[in-house]
mmCIF file of C-alpha atoms in Angstrom:
data_model
loop_
_atom_site.group_PDB
_atom_site.id
_atom_site.type_symbol
_atom_site.label_atom_id
_atom_site.label_comp_id
_atom_site.label_asym_id
_atom_site.label_seq_id
_atom_site.Cartn_x
_atom_site.Cartn_y
_atom_site.Cartn_z
ATOM 1 C CA MET V 1 37.920 10.525 -15.165
ATOM 2 C CA LYS V 2 35.968 10.568 -19.113
ATOM 3 C CA LYS V 3 35.945 5.987 -17.008
ATOM 4 C CA VAL V 4 34.434 8.551 -14.453
ATOM 5 C CA VAL V 5 32.405 10.032 -16.115
ATOM 6 C CA PHE V 6 30.619 7.990 -18.262
ATOM 7 C CA PHE V 7 30.633 5.408 -15.400
ATOM 8 C CA LEU V 8 28.119 7.684 -13.546
ATOM 9 C CA LEU V 9 25.722 8.626 -17.057
ATOM 10 C CA LEU V 10 26.161 4.368 -16.975
ATOM 11 C CA SER V 11 24.229 4.497 -13.059
ATOM 12 C CA PHE V 12 22.546 6.911 -13.951
ATOM 13 C CA THR V 13 20.817 5.591 -16.428
ATOM 14 C CA CYS V 14 20.256 2.231 -15.279
ATOM 15 C CA GLN V 15 18.023 4.225 -12.840
ATOM 16 C CA ILE V 16 15.729 6.180 -15.105
ATOM 17 C CA ILE V 17 15.011 2.174 -16.822
ATOM 18 C CA LEU V 18 14.253 0.327 -13.390
ATOM 19 C CA ALA V 19 11.967 3.315 -13.430
ATOM 20 C CA GLN V 20 10.256 3.651 -16.410
ATOM 21 C CA THR V 21 8.767 -0.068 -15.825
ATOM 22 C CA HIS V 22 5.456 -0.100 -17.893
ATOM 23 C CA TYR V 23 2.532 -2.313 -16.325
ATOM 24 C CA LYS V 24 -0.251 -4.676 -18.908
ATOM 25 C CA THR V 25 -3.722 -5.155 -17.674
ATOM 26 C CA VAL V 26 -4.979 -8.539 -19.003
ATOM 27 C CA LYS V 27 -8.855 -8.708 -17.985
ATOM 28 C CA SER V 28 -11.357 -10.730 -17.390
ATOM 29 C CA ILE V 29 -9.488 -14.360 -16.946
ATOM 30 C CA LYS V 30 -11.480 -17.175 -16.226
ATOM 31 C CA TYR V 31 -9.962 -18.658 -13.113
ATOM 32 C CA TYR V 32 -12.492 -21.545 -13.627
ATOM 33 C CA PRO V 33 -11.913 -24.562 -16.337
ATOM 34 C CA ALA V 34 -14.507 -24.460 -19.349
ATOM 35 C CA THR V 35 -16.364 -26.465 -18.164
ATOM 36 C CA PHE V 36 -17.391 -24.912 -15.356
ATOM 37 C CA TYR V 37 -19.595 -22.297 -17.112
ATOM 38 C CA SER V 38 -21.615 -23.931 -19.303
ATOM 39 C CA ASN V 39 -22.949 -20.880 -20.935
ATOM 40 C CA ASP V 40 -23.540 -19.399 -17.892
ATOM 41 C CA PRO V 41 -24.016 -15.939 -17.743
ATOM 42 C CA TYR V 42 -23.612 -15.203 -14.477
ATOM 43 C CA LYS V 43 -21.366 -16.693 -14.323
ATOM 44 C CA ASP V 44 -19.558 -15.761 -17.203
ATOM 45 C CA THR V 45 -19.714 -11.988 -15.604
ATOM 46 C CA MET V 46 -18.718 -12.317 -11.346
ATOM 47 C CA CYS V 47 -15.929 -16.110 -11.797
ATOM 48 C CA VAL V 48 -13.482 -14.312 -13.765
ATOM 49 C CA LEU V 49 -10.218 -12.289 -12.511
ATOM 50 C CA ASP V 50 -7.870 -9.136 -13.841
ATOM 51 C CA LEU V 51 -4.249 -9.139 -14.414
ATOM 52 C CA TYR V 52 -2.371 -6.317 -14.021
ATOM 53 C CA TYR V 53 1.494 -6.963 -13.689
ATOM 54 C CA PRO V 54 4.752 -5.171 -14.407
ATOM 55 C CA GLU V 55 6.416 -6.496 -18.156
ATOM 56 C CA ARG V 56 10.177 -7.683 -18.661
ATOM 57 C CA LYS V 57 10.481 -8.550 -15.014
ATOM 58 C CA LYS V 58 10.933 -11.950 -12.870
ATOM 59 C CA ASP V 59 10.742 -13.421 -9.704
ATOM 60 C CA PHE V 60 8.370 -10.542 -8.430
ATOM 61 C CA ALA V 61 4.966 -11.381 -5.495
ATOM 62 C CA THR V 62 1.302 -11.498 -6.436
ATOM 63 C CA ILE V 63 -1.019 -9.379 -4.465
ATOM 64 C CA VAL V 64 -4.670 -11.220 -4.975
ATOM 65 C CA TRP V 65 -6.712 -8.265 -3.585
ATOM 66 C CA PHE V 66 -11.095 -9.779 -2.514
ATOM 67 C CA HIS V 67 -13.066 -6.791 -3.693
ATOM 68 C CA GLY V 68 -15.757 -5.628 -0.146
ATOM 69 C CA GLY V 69 -18.803 -5.010 -0.314
ATOM 70 C CA GLY V 70 -20.779 -7.949 2.732
ATOM 71 C CA ILE V 71 -20.633 -10.485 0.015
ATOM 72 C CA THR V 72 -23.962 -9.348 -1.055
ATOM 73 C CA GLY V 73 -22.701 -6.317 -3.317
ATOM 74 C CA GLY V 74 -19.246 -4.469 -5.316
ATOM 75 C CA ARG V 75 -16.864 -5.162 -8.555
ATOM 76 C CA ARG V 76 -13.428 -6.432 -8.384
ATOM 77 C CA ASP V 77 -11.122 -2.815 -8.743
ATOM 78 C CA LEU V 78 -8.119 -2.888 -8.583
ATOM 79 C CA PRO V 79 -6.532 0.189 -5.875
ATOM 80 C CA GLU V 80 -4.230 2.741 -7.106
ATOM 81 C CA PRO V 81 -1.733 2.445 -4.321
ATOM 82 C CA LEU V 82 -0.476 -0.942 -4.996
ATOM 83 C CA LYS V 83 0.288 0.437 -8.785
ATOM 84 C CA ASN V 84 3.100 0.586 -10.597
ATOM 85 C CA LYS V 85 5.514 -0.714 -6.826
ATOM 86 C CA GLY V 86 6.743 -3.421 -9.000
ATOM 87 C CA TYR V 87 4.268 -6.376 -7.901
ATOM 88 C CA ALA V 88 1.235 -8.152 -10.169
ATOM 89 C CA ILE V 89 -2.449 -7.427 -8.678
ATOM 90 C CA ALA V 90 -4.490 -10.230 -9.502
ATOM 91 C CA THR V 91 -8.032 -8.703 -8.489
ATOM 92 C CA VAL V 92 -11.025 -11.262 -8.222
ATOM 93 C CA GLU V 93 -14.854 -10.338 -8.747
ATOM 94 C CA TYR V 94 -16.944 -13.137 -7.032
ATOM 95 C CA ARG V 95 -20.075 -14.270 -7.101
ATOM 96 C CA LEU V 96 -22.326 -12.631 -4.627
ATOM 97 C CA SER V 97 -25.353 -13.158 -2.681
ATOM 98 C CA PRO V 98 -28.248 -14.079 -1.938
ATOM 99 C CA HIS V 99 -27.951 -15.523 -6.553
ATOM 100 C CA VAL V 100 -25.785 -17.777 -4.250
ATOM 101 C CA LYS V 101 -24.903 -19.143 -0.585
ATOM 102 C CA ALA V 102 -22.039 -20.516 1.104
ATOM 103 C CA PRO V 103 -19.724 -21.694 0.156
ATOM 104 C CA ALA V 104 -20.055 -20.639 -3.034
ATOM 105 C CA TYR V 105 -17.909 -17.189 -2.962
ATOM 106 C CA ILE V 106 -15.731 -19.340 -0.426
ATOM 107 C CA GLU V 107 -14.744 -22.080 -3.655
ATOM 108 C CA ASP V 108 -14.378 -19.418 -6.357
ATOM 109 C CA ALA V 109 -11.952 -16.749 -4.083
ATOM 110 C CA ALA V 110 -9.892 -20.324 -3.803
ATOM 111 C CA ALA V 111 -10.442 -21.128 -7.026
ATOM 112 C CA ALA V 112 -8.902 -18.137 -7.980
ATOM 113 C CA VAL V 113 -5.901 -18.379 -5.535
ATOM 114 C CA ALA V 114 -5.693 -21.735 -7.254
ATOM 115 C CA TRP V 115 -4.665 -20.105 -10.583
ATOM 116 C CA VAL V 116 -2.533 -17.308 -10.076
ATOM 117 C CA PHE V 117 -0.305 -19.739 -8.351
ATOM 118 C CA GLN V 118 -0.526 -22.333 -11.797
ATOM 119 C CA ASN V 119 -0.221 -19.381 -13.913
ATOM 120 C CA ILE V 120 1.561 -16.625 -12.492
ATOM 121 C CA HIS V 121 4.665 -17.269 -13.656
ATOM 122 C CA ARG V 122 3.378 -17.147 -17.545
ATOM 123 C CA TYR V 123 4.410 -13.437 -16.538
ATOM 124 C CA GLY V 124 7.690 -13.619 -14.057
ATOM 125 C CA GLY V 125 5.993 -14.199 -11.684
ATOM 126 C CA SER V 126 6.640 -16.515 -8.770
ATOM 127 C CA ASP V 127 4.230 -18.121 -7.077
ATOM 128 C CA LYS V 128 7.094 -18.720 -4.214
ATOM 129 C CA LEU V 129 4.991 -14.607 -3.218
ATOM 130 C CA ILE V 130 1.841 -14.934 -2.941
ATOM 131 C CA PHE V 131 -0.012 -13.142 -0.790
ATOM 132 C CA LEU V 132 -3.259 -12.870 0.071
ATOM 133 C CA SER V 133 -5.014 -9.465 0.933
ATOM 134 C CA GLY V 134 -8.710 -7.696 1.067
ATOM 135 C CA HIS V 135 -11.038 -5.314 2.693
ATOM 136 C CA SER V 136 -14.261 -6.492 4.731
ATOM 137 C CA ALA V 137 -15.997 -9.480 3.002
ATOM 138 C CA GLY V 138 -12.894 -9.261 0.736
ATOM 139 C CA GLY V 139 -10.408 -10.129 4.137
ATOM 140 C CA TYR V 140 -13.166 -12.498 4.917
ATOM 141 C CA LEU V 141 -12.514 -14.356 1.971
ATOM 142 C CA ALA V 142 -8.373 -14.530 1.373
ATOM 143 C CA SER V 143 -8.682 -16.202 5.017
ATOM 144 C CA MET V 144 -11.240 -18.243 4.891
ATOM 145 C CA VAL V 145 -8.789 -19.681 1.898
ATOM 146 C CA THR V 146 -5.577 -19.573 4.096
ATOM 147 C CA MET V 147 -7.602 -20.602 6.894
ATOM 148 C CA ASN V 148 -8.699 -23.958 6.280
ATOM 149 C CA LYS V 149 -6.942 -25.692 3.812
ATOM 150 C CA ALA V 150 -9.312 -28.474 2.542
ATOM 151 C CA TYR V 151 -10.684 -25.475 -0.171
ATOM 152 C CA LEU V 152 -6.947 -25.721 -2.523
ATOM 153 C CA SER V 153 -5.545 -28.868 -1.580
ATOM 154 C CA LYS V 154 -8.827 -29.368 -3.851
ATOM 155 C CA TYR V 155 -5.975 -27.458 -6.060
ATOM 156 C CA ASN V 156 -3.751 -29.852 -5.342
ATOM 157 C CA ILE V 157 -2.159 -26.861 -3.563
ATOM 158 C CA ASP V 158 -0.857 -26.033 0.241
ATOM 159 C CA ALA V 159 -2.412 -22.949 1.936
ATOM 160 C CA ASN V 160 1.099 -22.994 4.020
ATOM 161 C CA ARG V 161 2.673 -22.371 0.271
ATOM 162 C CA ILE V 162 0.336 -18.384 0.242
ATOM 163 C CA ALA V 163 3.502 -16.289 1.266
ATOM 164 C CA ALA V 164 1.604 -14.395 3.769
ATOM 165 C CA LEU V 165 -1.838 -13.776 4.304
ATOM 166 C CA ILE V 166 -3.049 -9.944 5.004
ATOM 167 C CA PRO V 167 -6.656 -9.262 5.063
ATOM 168 C CA PHE V 168 -8.169 -5.608 5.500
ATOM 169 C CA SER V 169 -11.210 -5.109 9.000
ATOM 170 C CA GLY V 170 -11.875 -8.527 7.746
ATOM 171 C CA GLN V 171 -14.293 -11.014 9.707
ATOM 172 C CA ALA V 172 -13.085 -13.251 12.230
ATOM 173 C CA ILE V 173 -16.285 -15.081 13.186
ATOM 174 C CA THR V 174 -18.959 -16.850 10.707
ATOM 175 C CA HIS V 175 -19.528 -13.279 8.441
ATOM 176 C CA PHE V 176 -23.012 -12.249 8.796
ATOM 177 C CA THR V 177 -24.395 -12.212 5.101
ATOM 178 C CA ILE V 178 -24.143 -16.666 6.069
ATOM 179 C CA ARG V 179 -25.602 -15.449 8.883
ATOM 180 C CA GLN V 180 -27.953 -14.006 7.346
ATOM 181 C CA GLU V 181 -28.410 -16.738 4.714
ATOM 182 C CA ARG V 182 -28.921 -18.766 7.453
ATOM 183 C CA GLY V 183 -31.512 -16.668 8.967
ATOM 184 C CA VAL V 184 -29.083 -16.193 12.115
ATOM 185 C CA ASP V 185 -29.360 -11.770 13.002
ATOM 186 C CA ALA V 186 -26.446 -9.987 11.898
ATOM 187 C CA LEU V 187 -25.717 -8.776 16.586
ATOM 188 C CA GLN V 188 -25.844 -12.843 16.555
ATOM 189 C CA PRO V 189 -21.944 -13.991 16.935
ATOM 190 C CA LEU V 190 -21.339 -17.920 15.255
ATOM 191 C CA ILE V 191 -18.307 -19.169 15.343
ATOM 192 C CA ASP V 192 -18.757 -22.878 13.397
ATOM 193 C CA SER V 193 -16.379 -23.993 9.976
ATOM 194 C CA MET V 194 -18.363 -20.703 8.330
ATOM 195 C CA ALA V 195 -14.581 -18.934 9.671
ATOM 196 C CA PRO V 196 -11.820 -18.093 9.643
ATOM 197 C CA LEU V 197 -10.810 -18.250 13.210
ATOM 198 C CA TYR V 198 -12.270 -22.049 13.517
ATOM 199 C CA TYR V 199 -9.345 -23.122 12.665
ATOM 200 C CA VAL V 200 -6.749 -21.956 14.503
ATOM 201 C CA ARG V 201 -3.498 -22.930 13.695
ATOM 202 C CA LYS V 202 0.663 -23.512 15.046
ATOM 203 C CA ASP V 203 1.285 -24.045 10.867
ATOM 204 C CA ALA V 204 -0.202 -21.326 9.183
ATOM 205 C CA PRO V 205 1.771 -18.923 6.671
ATOM 206 C CA PRO V 206 2.460 -15.497 8.980
ATOM 207 C CA ILE V 207 -0.691 -12.956 8.389
ATOM 208 C CA ALA V 208 -1.194 -9.391 8.731
ATOM 209 C CA LEU V 209 -4.372 -8.864 11.449
ATOM 210 C CA ILE V 210 -4.909 -4.919 10.126
ATOM 211 C CA THR V 211 -8.685 -2.907 11.444
ATOM 212 C CA GLY V 212 -9.029 0.992 11.453
ATOM 213 C CA ASP V 213 -10.557 1.933 15.078
ATOM 214 C CA ARG V 214 -11.958 -0.045 17.467
ATOM 215 C CA GLU V 215 -14.476 3.001 18.259
ATOM 216 C CA LEU V 216 -14.748 2.931 15.156
ATOM 217 C CA GLU V 217 -14.536 0.196 12.944
ATOM 218 C CA LEU V 218 -17.367 -1.981 12.323
ATOM 219 C CA LEU V 219 -19.909 -3.289 14.921
ATOM 220 C CA GLY V 220 -17.214 -4.889 17.385
ATOM 221 C CA ARG V 221 -14.533 -5.892 14.137
ATOM 222 C CA TYR V 222 -10.715 -5.289 15.882
ATOM 223 C CA GLU V 223 -12.413 -7.101 18.592
ATOM 224 C CA GLU V 224 -12.819 -9.952 16.354
ATOM 225 C CA ASN V 225 -9.200 -9.980 15.459
ATOM 226 C CA ALA V 226 -7.182 -9.184 18.934
ATOM 227 C CA TYR V 227 -9.503 -12.399 19.823
ATOM 228 C CA TRP V 228 -8.215 -13.497 16.503
ATOM 229 C CA HIS V 229 -4.932 -12.320 17.764
ATOM 230 C CA ARG V 230 -4.294 -14.143 20.523
ATOM 231 C CA MET V 231 -5.491 -17.550 19.406
ATOM 232 C CA MET V 232 -2.950 -18.045 17.207
ATOM 233 C CA GLN V 233 -0.648 -17.052 19.963
ATOM 234 C CA LEU V 234 -1.979 -19.949 21.775
ATOM 235 C CA ALA V 235 -1.840 -21.670 18.798
ATOM 236 C CA GLY V 236 2.594 -21.106 19.761
ATOM 237 C CA HIS V 237 1.791 -20.091 16.083
ATOM 238 C CA THR V 238 4.109 -16.960 16.961
ATOM 239 C CA ARG V 239 4.077 -14.722 13.243
ATOM 240 C CA THR V 240 0.106 -13.218 13.649
ATOM 241 C CA LYS V 241 1.168 -9.835 13.885
ATOM 242 C CA LEU V 242 -2.433 -7.229 14.475
ATOM 243 C CA TYR V 243 -2.157 -3.781 14.157
ATOM 244 C CA GLU V 244 -5.427 -1.185 14.922
ATOM 245 C CA LEU V 245 -5.854 2.063 12.625
ATOM 246 C CA ASP V 246 -5.882 5.123 14.743
ATOM 247 C CA GLY V 247 -8.562 8.000 13.806
ATOM 248 C CA TYR V 248 -9.810 5.313 10.466
ATOM 249 C CA ASP V 249 -12.967 4.252 10.395
ATOM 250 C CA HIS V 250 -14.060 1.025 8.344
ATOM 251 C CA GLY V 251 -14.786 2.774 4.797
ATOM 252 C CA ASN V 252 -11.104 4.856 5.094
ATOM 253 C CA MET V 253 -9.152 2.036 7.194
ATOM 254 C CA PRO V 254 -7.421 0.889 2.983
ATOM 255 C CA GLU V 255 -6.106 4.616 3.035
ATOM 256 C CA GLY V 256 -3.578 3.210 6.150
ATOM 257 C CA ALA V 257 -3.192 0.070 5.038
ATOM 258 C CA TYR V 258 -2.247 -0.059 2.399
ATOM 259 C CA ALA V 259 1.095 1.252 3.391
ATOM 260 C CA LEU V 260 1.787 -1.132 5.513
ATOM 261 C CA LEU V 261 0.687 -3.980 3.079
ATOM 262 C CA LEU V 262 4.132 -2.532 0.522
ATOM 263 C CA LYS V 263 6.027 -2.944 3.067
ATOM 264 C CA ILE V 264 4.610 -6.782 5.315
ATOM 265 C CA ILE V 265 5.025 -7.610 0.818
ATOM 266 C CA ARG V 266 8.687 -6.836 0.516
ATOM 267 C CA GLU V 267 10.640 -7.147 4.230
ATOM 268 C CA ARG V 268 8.292 -10.688 3.913
ATOM 269 C CA SER V 269 10.050 -11.048 -0.086
ATOM 270 C CA LYS V 270 13.685 -10.617 1.318
ATOM 271 C CA GLU V 271 13.058 -13.139 3.337
ATOM 272 C CA ILE V 272 11.980 -15.592 1.489
ATOM 273 C CA PHE V 273 14.834 -14.531 -1.652
ATOM 274 C CA GLU V 274 17.499 -14.822 0.980
ATOM 275 C CA ALA V 275 16.054 -18.201 1.993
ATOM 276 C CA LYS V 276 16.453 -19.822 -1.316
ATOM 277 C CA PRO V 277 19.001 -22.947 -1.113
#
């Protein structure tokens, strides 16, 4: 009887310890080499990331999160619903238009992702469990870094190593800010080398495209993602899924998408872990 009580107490104690994981945030990490900054105050402010991670834990997943704002505004944020879930979050600042023009902000996004791949092991994380996500413009940047393999190949990283891409209402065609930089009207659709759709391919990592309600979304955001989903299917990519959150508009759709993102990370992490030799 005493042994039973002892083991019950031990089990209970272990559960409490697991539930009390401590998290640390390292702020303003420069993700480019030092020579890139060259005493440029704008780069010093914008080309940085904050890393939130669980202490004394090993092989955790990392969410690389890009904020929205049309590539003209917004600041890096740490989404509250993603905290305290056992994962790291790398929340990325990047340069904005019109201070810079495409592809500078996509290059920033790629440099930040490369930094995570190269450094997350120093904090206890696994480079096999790196997930890319973000809302609106952030979803677009995550998508470009994943779909156009050239951005990460510059760092000798195969974009197919990304565990999964999960953009929230990301633009699938050429972003409207890039069209504006070129003098193209916001309602004139364009699919060129600045569009995730341009890089449809069979061998991409798993993709979950999440949008708000098609009748409430910004412009044709649902339809863009639906077309991307269809083209991936035709290319033979069997792991692209499309989710439409009924009743959510462009602004509040993350409220419904965070839980889906966490579910995908749990399932994909388990799949990768179980596939280890």
